[in-house]
Short mmCIF file of C-alpha atoms in Angstrom, two decimals:
data_model
loop_
_atom_site.label_atom_id
_atom_site.label_comp_id
_atom_site.label_asym_id
_atom_site.label_seq_id
_atom_site.Cartn_x
_atom_site.Cartn_y
_atom_site.Cartn_z
CA MET L 26 0.19 0.10 -0.18
CA GLY L 27 1.49 3.19 -1.17
CA ILE L 28 1.54 6.13 1.20
CA SER L 29 -0.43 8.81 -1.28
CA GLY L 30 -2.46 6.17 -3.66
CA GLY L 31 -3.35 4.23 0.05
CA PHE L 32 -4.76 6.54 2.08
CA GLY L 33 -7.98 5.63 1.00
CA ALA L 34 -7.26 2.78 2.98
CA VAL L 35 -6.39 4.10 5.72
CA LEU L 36 -9.36 6.07 6.10
CA GLU L 37 -11.51 2.79 5.36
CA GLY L 38 -9.56 0.98 8.10
CA VAL L 39 -11.01 3.06 10.46
CA HIS L 40 -14.57 2.84 10.45
CA THR L 41 -13.88 -0.86 9.78
CA SER L 42 -12.18 -0.33 13.29
CA VAL L 43 -15.38 1.96 14.78
CA ALA L 44 -17.79 -0.53 13.56
CA ALA L 45 -16.28 -3.43 15.69
CA LEU L 46 -16.32 -1.09 18.77
CA ASP L 47 -19.66 -0.67 17.82
CA ALA L 48 -20.81 -4.96 17.48
CA LEU L 49 -18.98 -4.80 20.30
CA ALA L 50 -20.81 -2.22 22.34
CA LEU L 51 -23.31 -3.92 21.48
CA THR L 52 -22.72 -7.08 22.12
CA ASP L 53 -22.21 -5.35 25.61
CA ARG L 54 -25.37 -3.94 26.24
CA ASN L 55 -27.31 -7.17 25.53
CA LEU L 56 -25.21 -9.26 27.67
CA GLU L 57 -25.85 -6.55 30.95
CA HIS L 58 -29.54 -6.98 29.63
CA SER L 59 -29.49 -10.99 30.41
CA ALA L 60 -27.22 -10.63 33.34
CA LEU L 61 -30.14 -8.77 34.87
CA THR L 62 -32.63 -11.90 34.18
CA ALA L 63 -29.86 -13.99 35.25
CA ALA L 64 -29.10 -15.22 38.39
CA ALA L 65 -26.71 -12.40 40.04
CA GLY L 66 -23.07 -12.16 39.09
CA ASP L 67 -22.96 -14.73 36.87
CA ILE L 68 -19.48 -16.12 36.33
CA ASN L 69 -19.92 -16.94 32.87
CA VAL L 70 -21.36 -13.38 32.17
CA LEU L 71 -18.84 -11.61 33.94
CA GLN L 72 -15.99 -13.39 32.83
CA HIS L 73 -17.51 -12.57 29.24
CA ARG L 74 -17.98 -9.30 29.18
CA TYR L 75 -14.19 -8.88 30.65
CA GLU L 76 -13.03 -10.12 28.12
CA LEU L 77 -14.63 -8.45 26.00
CA CYS L 78 -13.45 -4.92 28.01
CA LEU L 79 -10.36 -6.20 26.47
CA GLU L 80 -11.41 -6.84 22.94
CA GLY L 81 -12.72 -3.18 23.43
CA LEU L 82 -9.00 -2.09 23.96
CA GLU L 83 -7.36 -3.64 21.80
CA LEU L 84 -9.27 -1.87 19.01
CA MET L 85 -9.60 1.44 20.07
CA ALA L 86 -5.47 0.36 20.39
CA ARG L 87 -5.47 -0.13 16.57
CA LEU L 88 -8.12 2.95 16.10
CA GLU L 89 -4.82 5.17 18.01
CA ALA L 90 -2.64 3.68 15.70
CA GLN L 91 -4.39 4.28 12.18
CA LEU L 92 -5.20 8.00 13.54
CA ALA L 93 -2.06 8.80 14.12
CA ALA L 94 -0.97 7.62 10.68
CA ILE L 95 -3.47 9.62 9.20
CA LYS L 96 -2.79 12.79 11.77
CA SER L 97 0.88 12.39 10.33
CA ARG L 98 0.12 12.23 6.41
CA GLN L 99 -2.01 15.58 6.90
CA ALA L 100 0.91 17.15 8.80
CA VAL L 101 3.16 16.11 5.96
CA ARG L 102 1.16 17.57 3.31
CA ALA L 103 0.40 20.85 4.93
CA VAL L 104 3.63 21.73 4.92
CA GLU L 105 3.96 20.25 1.09
CA LEU L 106 1.52 21.77 0.52
CA GLN L 107 2.46 25.27 1.96
CA GLU L 108 6.17 24.38 -0.20
CA ALA L 109 4.13 24.09 -2.63
CA MET L 110 2.40 27.52 -2.63
CA THR L 111 5.54 29.46 -2.21
CA PRO L 112 6.68 30.69 -6.06
CA PRO L 113 9.60 29.10 -7.27
CA ASP L 114 11.61 32.22 -7.39
CA ALA L 115 11.50 33.02 -3.85
CA SER L 116 14.97 33.14 -1.82
CA VAL L 117 15.70 31.03 0.99
CA ARG L 118 14.69 33.04 3.78
CA ASP L 119 11.41 32.96 1.87
CA ARG L 120 10.84 29.81 2.00
CA SER L 121 11.98 29.32 5.43
CA TYR L 122 9.40 31.54 6.98
CA ALA L 123 7.29 29.79 4.93
CA GLN L 124 8.07 26.84 6.33
CA MET L 125 8.01 28.02 9.56
CA SER L 126 4.38 29.45 9.20
CA ALA L 127 3.16 25.91 8.06
CA VAL L 128 4.69 24.83 11.59
CA GLU L 129 3.08 27.89 13.66
CA GLU L 130 -0.51 26.75 11.87
CA ILE L 131 -0.04 23.02 12.85
CA ALA L 132 0.98 24.07 16.51
CA GLY L 133 -2.00 26.40 16.61
CA VAL L 134 -3.81 23.34 15.25
CA LEU L 135 -3.30 20.53 17.71
CA THR L 136 -2.64 23.24 20.20
CA VAL L 137 0.76 22.47 21.32
CA SER L 138 4.51 24.68 21.30
CA SER L 139 6.26 25.83 18.04
CA ALA L 140 9.31 23.29 19.26
CA ALA L 141 6.75 20.09 19.43
CA ALA L 142 5.29 20.95 16.99
CA GLY L 143 8.13 21.00 14.54
CA VAL L 144 9.82 17.94 16.11
CA PHE L 145 5.81 16.10 15.17
CA VAL L 146 6.29 17.27 11.64
CA GLU L 147 9.57 16.19 10.89
CA GLN L 148 8.87 12.61 12.99
CA SER L 149 6.63 12.40 10.46
CA ARG L 150 8.16 12.92 7.36
CA ARG L 151 10.65 10.43 8.13
CA ILE L 152 7.82 7.85 8.97
CA CYS L 153 6.02 8.98 5.82
CA SER L 154 9.69 8.29 4.25
CA LEU L 155 9.42 4.56 5.29
CA PRO L 156 6.47 2.86 3.59
CA LEU L 157 7.26 -0.40 6.05
CA VAL L 158 7.15 1.93 9.06
CA PHE L 159 3.80 3.79 7.96
CA GLU L 160 2.18 0.82 6.27
CA THR L 161 2.83 -0.89 10.32
CA LEU L 162 1.33 1.91 11.93
CA SER L 163 -1.54 2.60 9.71
CA ALA L 164 -2.57 -1.15 9.68
CA GLY L 165 -2.65 -0.65 13.55
CA GLN L 166 -0.39 -2.99 14.31
CA MET L 167 2.09 -0.84 16.57
CA SER L 168 1.68 2.64 18.19
CA TRP L 169 2.54 6.35 17.08
CA GLN L 170 4.68 5.43 20.13
CA HIS L 171 6.99 2.85 18.05
CA ALA L 172 6.63 4.68 14.57
CA ARG L 173 8.97 7.44 16.91
CA VAL L 174 11.14 5.19 17.75
CA VAL L 175 12.37 4.30 14.46
CA ALA L 176 12.12 8.51 13.68
CA ASP L 177 14.70 8.75 16.46
CA GLU L 178 16.87 5.61 15.02
CA THR L 179 17.22 6.91 11.98
CA GLU L 180 17.66 10.57 12.35
CA SER L 181 21.86 10.01 11.96
CA LEU L 182 21.13 7.26 8.86
CA ASP L 183 21.79 7.88 5.28
CA GLY L 184 18.37 6.99 3.52
CA ALA L 185 20.07 2.79 3.08
CA GLY L 186 21.36 2.64 5.83
CA ALA L 187 17.65 3.98 7.60
CA VAL L 188 15.49 1.49 4.81
CA ALA L 189 17.86 -1.47 6.27
CA LEU L 190 16.75 -0.99 9.60
CA VAL L 191 13.24 -0.92 8.49
CA ALA L 192 14.06 -4.74 7.05
CA HIS L 193 15.19 -6.01 9.44
CA PHE L 194 12.35 -5.03 11.87
CA PHE L 195 9.81 -4.79 9.20
CA ASP L 196 10.31 -6.80 6.07
CA PRO L 197 10.06 -10.89 6.86
CA ASP L 198 11.91 -11.99 3.84
CA ALA L 199 15.08 -9.21 4.87
CA PRO L 200 18.40 -11.66 5.22
CA GLN L 201 18.18 -11.83 8.76
CA PRO L 202 14.70 -10.35 10.11
CA ALA L 203 14.32 -9.46 13.83
CA ARG L 204 13.61 -12.81 15.88
CA GLY L 205 10.93 -13.24 18.49
CA ALA L 206 7.81 -10.62 19.30
CA ALA L 207 6.55 -8.32 16.58
CA ALA L 208 7.29 -4.20 16.70
CA GLY L 209 4.26 -3.67 17.82
CA ASP L 210 3.94 -6.36 20.13
CA LEU L 211 7.29 -4.75 22.42
CA VAL L 212 7.05 -1.52 25.28
CA PRO L 213 8.22 1.40 23.05
CA SER L 214 10.90 1.40 25.02
CA ARG L 215 11.67 -2.43 24.91
CA PHE L 216 11.78 -1.14 21.21
CA ARG L 217 13.50 0.72 20.94
CA GLY L 218 16.51 -1.10 23.03
CA LYS L 219 16.02 -3.73 19.90
CA VAL L 220 16.48 -0.98 16.96
CA ARG L 221 19.29 0.73 19.01
CA GLY L 222 21.83 -1.85 19.47
CA TRP L 223 20.29 -3.22 15.82
CA ARG L 224 22.03 0.65 14.59
CA GLU L 225 25.25 0.51 17.25
CA ARG L 226 26.16 -2.78 14.90
CA HIS L 227 25.43 -1.69 11.67
CA HIS L 228 25.65 2.23 11.89
CA PRO L 229 27.78 3.71 8.57
CA GLU L 230 30.01 5.54 11.10
CA SER L 231 31.65 3.21 14.28
CA ILE L 232 30.55 3.21 17.65
CA GLU L 233 34.72 4.25 18.73
CA LYS L 234 33.85 7.87 16.52
CA ARG L 235 30.72 8.37 18.14
CA HIS L 236 31.67 7.42 21.36
CA VAL L 237 34.24 9.87 21.24
CA LYS L 238 32.13 12.52 20.38
CA GLY L 239 29.68 11.29 23.49
CA VAL L 240 32.41 11.60 25.61
CA ALA L 241 33.47 14.64 24.67
CA ASP L 242 30.17 16.12 25.02
CA ARG L 243 29.55 14.82 28.56
CA ARG L 244 27.61 17.43 30.90
CA MET L 245 26.10 18.05 34.38
CA GLU L 246 22.41 19.33 33.59
CA TYR L 247 20.30 20.43 37.19
CA THR L 248 16.35 21.24 36.61
CA PRO L 249 14.25 22.69 39.64
CA ASP L 250 10.78 21.11 39.77
CA LYS L 251 7.66 21.25 41.74
CA ASP L 252 7.43 21.31 45.41
CA GLY L 253 10.63 22.31 45.99
CA MET L 254 12.34 19.33 43.96
CA ALA L 255 14.81 19.49 41.57
CA TRP L 256 16.55 17.22 38.86
CA VAL L 257 20.14 16.17 38.79
CA SER L 258 21.62 14.41 35.44
CA LEU L 259 24.78 13.20 34.52
CA TYR L 260 25.86 12.73 30.72
CA LEU L 261 28.26 10.59 31.45
CA PRO L 262 29.88 7.59 29.31
CA GLY L 263 27.90 4.46 29.98
CA ASP L 264 30.63 1.92 31.73
CA THR L 265 30.27 5.04 34.30
CA ALA L 266 26.72 5.12 34.53
CA CYS L 267 26.61 1.80 34.83
CA ALA L 268 28.24 1.54 37.50
CA ILE L 269 27.37 4.49 39.60
CA TRP L 270 23.45 2.81 39.16
CA ASN L 271 24.82 -0.51 40.56
CA ARG L 272 27.11 0.87 43.77
CA THR L 273 24.07 2.53 44.77
CA THR L 274 21.82 -0.07 44.13
CA ALA L 275 24.09 -2.18 45.86
CA THR L 276 24.91 -0.21 48.95
CA ALA L 277 20.57 0.58 49.31
CA ARG L 278 20.51 -3.77 49.36
CA GLY L 279 22.64 -3.69 52.16
CA LEU L 280 21.22 -0.57 53.97
CA GLN L 281 17.46 -2.32 53.77
CA GLY L 282 16.22 -4.04 57.29
CA PRO L 283 13.59 -3.97 59.73
CA ASP L 284 14.37 -0.72 61.15
CA GLU L 285 15.46 0.93 58.44
CA PRO L 286 11.89 3.68 56.88
CA ARG L 287 12.61 4.70 53.58
CA THR L 288 11.91 2.83 50.41
CA PHE L 289 14.43 0.94 48.11
CA THR L 290 13.42 3.99 45.74
CA GLN L 291 14.28 6.78 48.71
CA LEU L 292 17.13 4.97 49.80
CA ARG L 293 19.09 5.58 45.68
CA PRO L 294 18.89 9.22 45.49
CA ASP L 295 19.76 9.15 49.73
CA ILE L 296 23.00 7.43 48.94
CA ALA L 297 23.95 8.94 45.66
CA ALA L 298 23.94 12.86 47.18
CA SER L 299 25.56 11.35 50.26
CA LEU L 300 28.77 10.56 48.15
CA LEU L 301 28.26 13.35 45.98
CA LEU L 302 28.31 15.68 48.84
CA GLY L 303 30.94 14.02 51.02
CA THR L 304 28.96 14.17 53.89
CA GLY L 305 29.32 9.76 55.00
CA ASN L 306 26.16 9.85 55.96
CA THR L 307 22.65 8.45 54.50
CA THR L 308 20.09 10.46 56.89
CA GLN L 309 16.84 12.57 55.47
CA THR L 310 15.03 11.06 58.32
CA GLY L 311 17.35 11.38 61.48
CA ALA L 312 19.10 8.55 61.48
CA PHE L 313 22.43 8.70 60.70
CA THR L 314 24.41 5.62 58.89
CA GLU L 315 27.87 6.01 57.46
CA VAL L 316 27.66 4.90 54.33
CA GLY L 317 31.03 3.36 53.94
CA LYS L 318 30.23 1.20 56.58
CA VAL L 319 27.09 -0.51 55.20
CA PRO L 320 28.06 -4.12 53.77
CA THR L 321 27.53 -3.11 50.27
CA LEU L 322 26.56 -5.90 48.11
CA ARG L 323 28.49 -7.07 45.33
CA ALA L 324 26.63 -6.21 41.89
CA ASP L 325 28.00 -8.31 39.34
CA VAL L 326 27.80 -6.92 35.88
CA LEU L 327 27.67 -9.11 32.62
CA VAL L 328 29.82 -8.26 29.71
CA THR L 329 29.32 -9.95 26.55
CA VAL L 330 31.88 -9.21 23.44
CA PRO L 331 32.76 -10.93 20.67
CA VAL L 332 36.14 -12.95 20.82
CA LEU L 333 37.54 -10.75 18.12
CA ALA L 334 36.48 -7.75 19.28
CA LEU L 335 38.04 -8.78 22.48
CA LEU L 336 41.28 -9.88 20.64
CA GLY L 337 41.11 -5.97 18.76
CA GLN L 338 40.61 -8.12 15.12
CA THR L 339 37.26 -6.08 15.24
CA ASP L 340 35.57 -3.06 16.71
CA GLU L 341 31.82 -4.75 17.03
CA PRO L 342 30.01 -3.49 19.61
CA ALA L 343 30.01 -5.28 23.26
CA MET L 344 27.04 -5.41 25.69
CA LEU L 345 26.95 -4.39 28.59
CA ASP L 346 24.07 -5.57 31.00
CA GLY L 347 21.61 -3.34 32.04
CA PHE L 348 22.81 -0.87 29.29
CA GLY L 349 23.36 -2.07 26.31
CA PRO L 350 26.16 -1.83 23.63
CA ILE L 351 29.31 -0.44 24.20
CA PRO L 352 32.50 0.31 22.15
CA ALA L 353 34.45 -2.38 21.84
CA SER L 354 37.34 -0.39 23.55
CA MET L 355 35.44 0.43 26.46
CA ALA L 356 34.92 -3.76 27.19
CA ARG L 357 38.57 -4.30 26.09
CA LYS L 358 39.15 -2.12 29.29
CA LEU L 359 36.94 -3.58 31.50
CA VAL L 360 38.61 -7.04 31.09
CA ALA L 361 41.62 -6.10 31.44
CA ASP L 362 41.54 -3.74 34.46
CA GLY L 363 40.00 -6.76 35.68
CA ALA L 364 37.11 -5.21 37.85
CA GLU L 365 35.90 -7.26 40.12
CA SER L 366 31.70 -6.36 39.27
CA PHE L 367 32.60 -7.26 36.07
CA TYR L 368 31.75 -10.97 33.97
CA ARG L 369 33.32 -11.64 31.20
CA VAL L 370 30.99 -13.24 28.99
CA LEU L 371 32.85 -14.50 25.57
CA ILE L 372 30.22 -15.54 22.04
CA ASP L 373 30.77 -17.70 19.68
CA PRO L 374 31.76 -15.52 16.51
CA ARG L 375 30.09 -18.75 14.12
CA ASP L 376 27.05 -18.01 15.30
CA GLY L 377 26.85 -15.15 17.64
CA VAL L 378 25.78 -17.37 20.80
CA PRO L 379 27.13 -18.84 23.64
CA LEU L 380 26.81 -22.75 24.46
CA GLU L 381 23.92 -24.31 26.62
CA ILE L 382 24.65 -24.94 30.74
CA GLY L 383 22.51 -27.72 32.50
CA ARG L 384 22.56 -28.65 36.15
CA LYS L 385 20.34 -32.11 37.61
CA SER L 386 20.52 -30.82 40.68
CA TYR L 387 17.52 -28.54 42.04
CA ARG L 388 20.21 -25.99 43.75
CA LEU L 389 21.47 -23.27 41.11
CA THR L 390 24.74 -22.09 40.45
CA GLU L 391 26.17 -18.41 40.18
CA THR L 392 27.72 -19.24 37.19
CA ILE L 393 23.68 -20.80 35.71
CA LYS L 394 22.35 -17.38 37.06
CA ARG L 395 24.19 -15.76 35.07
CA TRP L 396 24.02 -17.50 31.65
CA ILE L 397 20.41 -16.39 31.90
CA ARG L 398 20.87 -13.19 32.44
CA MET L 399 23.02 -13.51 29.55
CA ARG L 400 20.37 -15.25 27.68
CA ASP L 401 16.79 -13.20 29.16
CA ALA L 402 18.31 -9.67 29.80
CA LYS L 403 15.77 -8.65 31.13
CA CYS L 404 12.43 -10.59 33.03
CA THR L 405 10.60 -12.35 30.44
CA PHE L 406 7.27 -11.48 30.84
CA PRO L 407 5.47 -9.20 28.23
CA GLY L 408 6.36 -5.52 28.69
CA CYS L 409 8.38 -5.28 31.52
CA THR L 410 11.40 -3.82 31.56
CA ASN L 411 13.05 -5.21 34.92
CA ARG L 412 16.43 -4.98 34.15
CA THR L 413 18.01 -5.12 37.69
CA PRO L 414 19.95 -8.66 40.04
CA ASP L 415 16.71 -8.40 41.75
CA ASN L 416 15.50 -10.46 39.06
CA ASP L 417 14.40 -14.03 39.79
CA THR L 418 15.84 -17.17 38.06
CA ASP L 419 12.49 -18.99 38.35
CA HIS L 420 11.89 -22.45 36.91
CA LEU L 421 9.14 -22.25 34.20
CA HIS L 422 8.76 -25.91 34.80
CA ALA L 423 7.82 -26.91 38.42
CA TRP L 424 11.08 -28.55 39.80
CA GLU L 425 8.08 -30.76 42.69
CA HIS L 426 5.73 -31.86 38.59
CA GLY L 427 9.36 -32.74 37.03
CA GLY L 428 11.39 -29.80 36.43
CA THR L 429 14.96 -29.71 35.34
CA THR L 430 17.29 -27.19 36.43
CA GLY L 431 19.20 -26.51 32.81
CA THR L 432 18.61 -23.65 30.92
CA SER L 433 15.00 -24.47 28.79
CA ASN L 434 12.93 -24.61 32.06
CA LEU L 435 14.58 -21.29 33.79
CA ALA L 436 13.90 -17.70 33.02
CA GLN L 437 14.61 -14.52 34.40
CA LEU L 438 11.38 -12.99 36.68
CA CYS L 439 11.09 -9.83 38.76
CA PRO L 440 9.82 -10.37 41.91
CA LYS L 441 5.93 -8.57 41.09
CA HIS L 442 5.88 -11.11 37.57
CA HIS L 443 7.54 -14.51 40.17
CA ARG L 444 4.86 -13.85 42.41
CA LEU L 445 1.83 -13.61 39.62
CA LYS L 446 2.98 -16.13 38.22
CA HIS L 447 2.17 -18.53 40.85
CA HIS L 448 -0.62 -16.90 41.66
CA SER L 449 -2.45 -16.81 38.58
CA ARG L 450 -3.11 -18.71 35.22
CA TRP L 451 -0.90 -16.62 33.42
CA ARG L 452 1.58 -19.43 31.93
CA PRO L 453 5.00 -19.35 30.52
CA ASP L 454 6.46 -21.39 27.31
CA PRO L 455 8.95 -23.67 27.56
CA ALA L 456 12.62 -21.69 26.43
CA ASN L 457 15.75 -23.12 24.98
CA LYS L 458 19.40 -22.54 25.39
CA ASN L 459 19.41 -19.77 23.30
CA GLU L 460 16.03 -18.36 23.66
CA PRO L 461 13.54 -16.84 26.57
CA PRO L 462 10.18 -17.67 26.51
CA GLY L 463 6.61 -16.85 25.27
CA TRP L 464 4.13 -16.26 27.56
CA THR L 465 -0.23 -16.86 27.18
CA SER L 466 -2.24 -14.61 30.11
CA PRO L 467 -5.44 -16.61 31.52
CA THR L 468 -7.31 -14.90 28.52
CA GLY L 469 -5.44 -17.21 25.72
CA ARG L 470 -3.22 -14.39 24.59
CA HIS L 471 -0.03 -15.80 23.49
CA TYR L 472 3.02 -13.26 23.93
CA ASN L 473 6.09 -14.01 21.77
CA PRO L 474 9.49 -14.13 23.66
CA GLU L 475 10.99 -10.90 23.27
CA HIS L 476 14.68 -12.23 21.76
CA GLN L 477 17.72 -10.48 21.21
CA ASP L 478 19.38 -9.77 17.63
CA ALA L 479 22.90 -12.18 18.29
CA GLU L 480 24.13 -12.04 15.06
CA PRO L 481 27.51 -13.88 13.77
CA THR L 482 30.91 -11.81 14.42
CA HIS L 483 32.05 -10.11 11.51
CA TRP L 484 35.02 -11.88 10.34
CA PRO L 485 38.25 -9.45 9.74
CA LEU L 486 39.53 -11.64 6.72
CA ALA L 487 37.46 -13.07 4.15
CA ALA L 488 39.96 -16.95 4.55
CA GLY L 489 42.47 -18.61 6.87
CA LEU L 490 41.43 -16.30 9.72
CA LEU L 491 41.56 -20.06 12.11
CA ASN L 492 44.77 -19.93 11.25
CA ALA L 493 46.10 -16.79 11.60
CA PHE L 494 44.46 -17.09 14.96
CA PRO L 495 44.52 -21.20 15.80
CA TYR L 496 43.65 -20.01 19.70
CA VAL L 497 40.56 -18.30 19.01
CA ASP L 498 38.92 -21.82 18.63
CA SER L 499 41.19 -24.07 20.43
CA ALA L 500 40.99 -21.65 23.32
CA LEU L 501 38.36 -19.22 23.54
CA LEU L 502 35.71 -20.71 22.34
CA ASP L 503 35.83 -23.99 24.71
CA THR L 504 36.14 -21.24 27.42
CA ASP L 505 33.40 -21.25 30.37
CA PRO L 506 31.30 -18.85 28.64
CA GLN L 507 30.58 -17.45 32.37
CA GLU L 508 35.07 -17.13 33.56
CA LYS L 509 35.28 -14.60 35.77
CA VAL L 510 37.57 -11.98 35.17
CA SER L 511 40.77 -12.30 38.27
#
């Protein structure tokens, strides 16, 4: 469906969605009427109406996406028509003012700021210039937030790079399409993480060059807020920011106890403020506590490094647990420095994945737990983005019911969703050594697993590499993938 030629089809899709909502509303009214003549609180009627509510929410989400596609196309057309009305011999300044005027009109119509309207127009332009993205949005198969992710992440890519990124995530016939859940089935933040990971590996300008510029742009920002509060932000290299977060998290965990009135969330900023100001305490409620005397727990972080990048033969990005892609130079530095909290994970250059690890007893070793963290990257429950070390490594099929303790029967779950699994009818699929489980809801809706996009290493030489580096295959690839850096 072309963007210009298929505009009528988008409107037709809107009419279809509205008609489906009308039909649901009619069905619900009939059920409500029948319930009045049936036994009070008939569970079957209530269950049917509950499922109708969920269907209605699905239809409304689809309708919102379809309307967002029309809205973005209308904004682009408005600017294009304004440009078409500008005389061909107009100066660059006059053309700029004509476009500015159109953006200001859009801002007034939508009741948003000029800056917000300008961002909306630019994002709409990129979305409408990528047919697969526009078609997916106009079909209601993903939200406007998902489309914005593509617009943001393709901003610095050339035309070919943007097309390749879109093909990976939206074209099932692409050479290496994204695995697992479709873009619209991922929460936007998770989708952004996958898109950014792919972009970092395939950006025409190496991540090393972009990282150098990013380091030069590091800064600290202060923003006053309401109720006498304020925000302080640090823009830092990823490993430094990750280390700060992990230290405050581990210290907060060490402070928790029956005599500590502050929540885990409140403890983090108190600790960070104490360390920055050098006050030597984390008090805010009158209870003085020496940070240095707190039994800080270790926050183990996985650094997943392609073997050849570790050897300095390629500059492929590594993956820092809880952060995302980092330059190979940063990963080599973390490994070489032997930082106590970092665990090296080597991945096979032949297929981009590690080896299976299993165990016959119920008790999990730290090696298996780290392996599951590496495979899943976060809580595996649909839509959950919790990546902290507080996630549980759970048996998918219960041990007492015959479940084994191997990677195919284990998955990460945050405490909230771990409890939900045991106290509801949410059920996980089996996993395997490289893929986390999908899930099925109590109403039968299935959610595909949110795979990471592992890729084989980029070999620096077309042939003979293993002859040049014989120890790659015989030594590094046979090393325990979770070997701790000493």
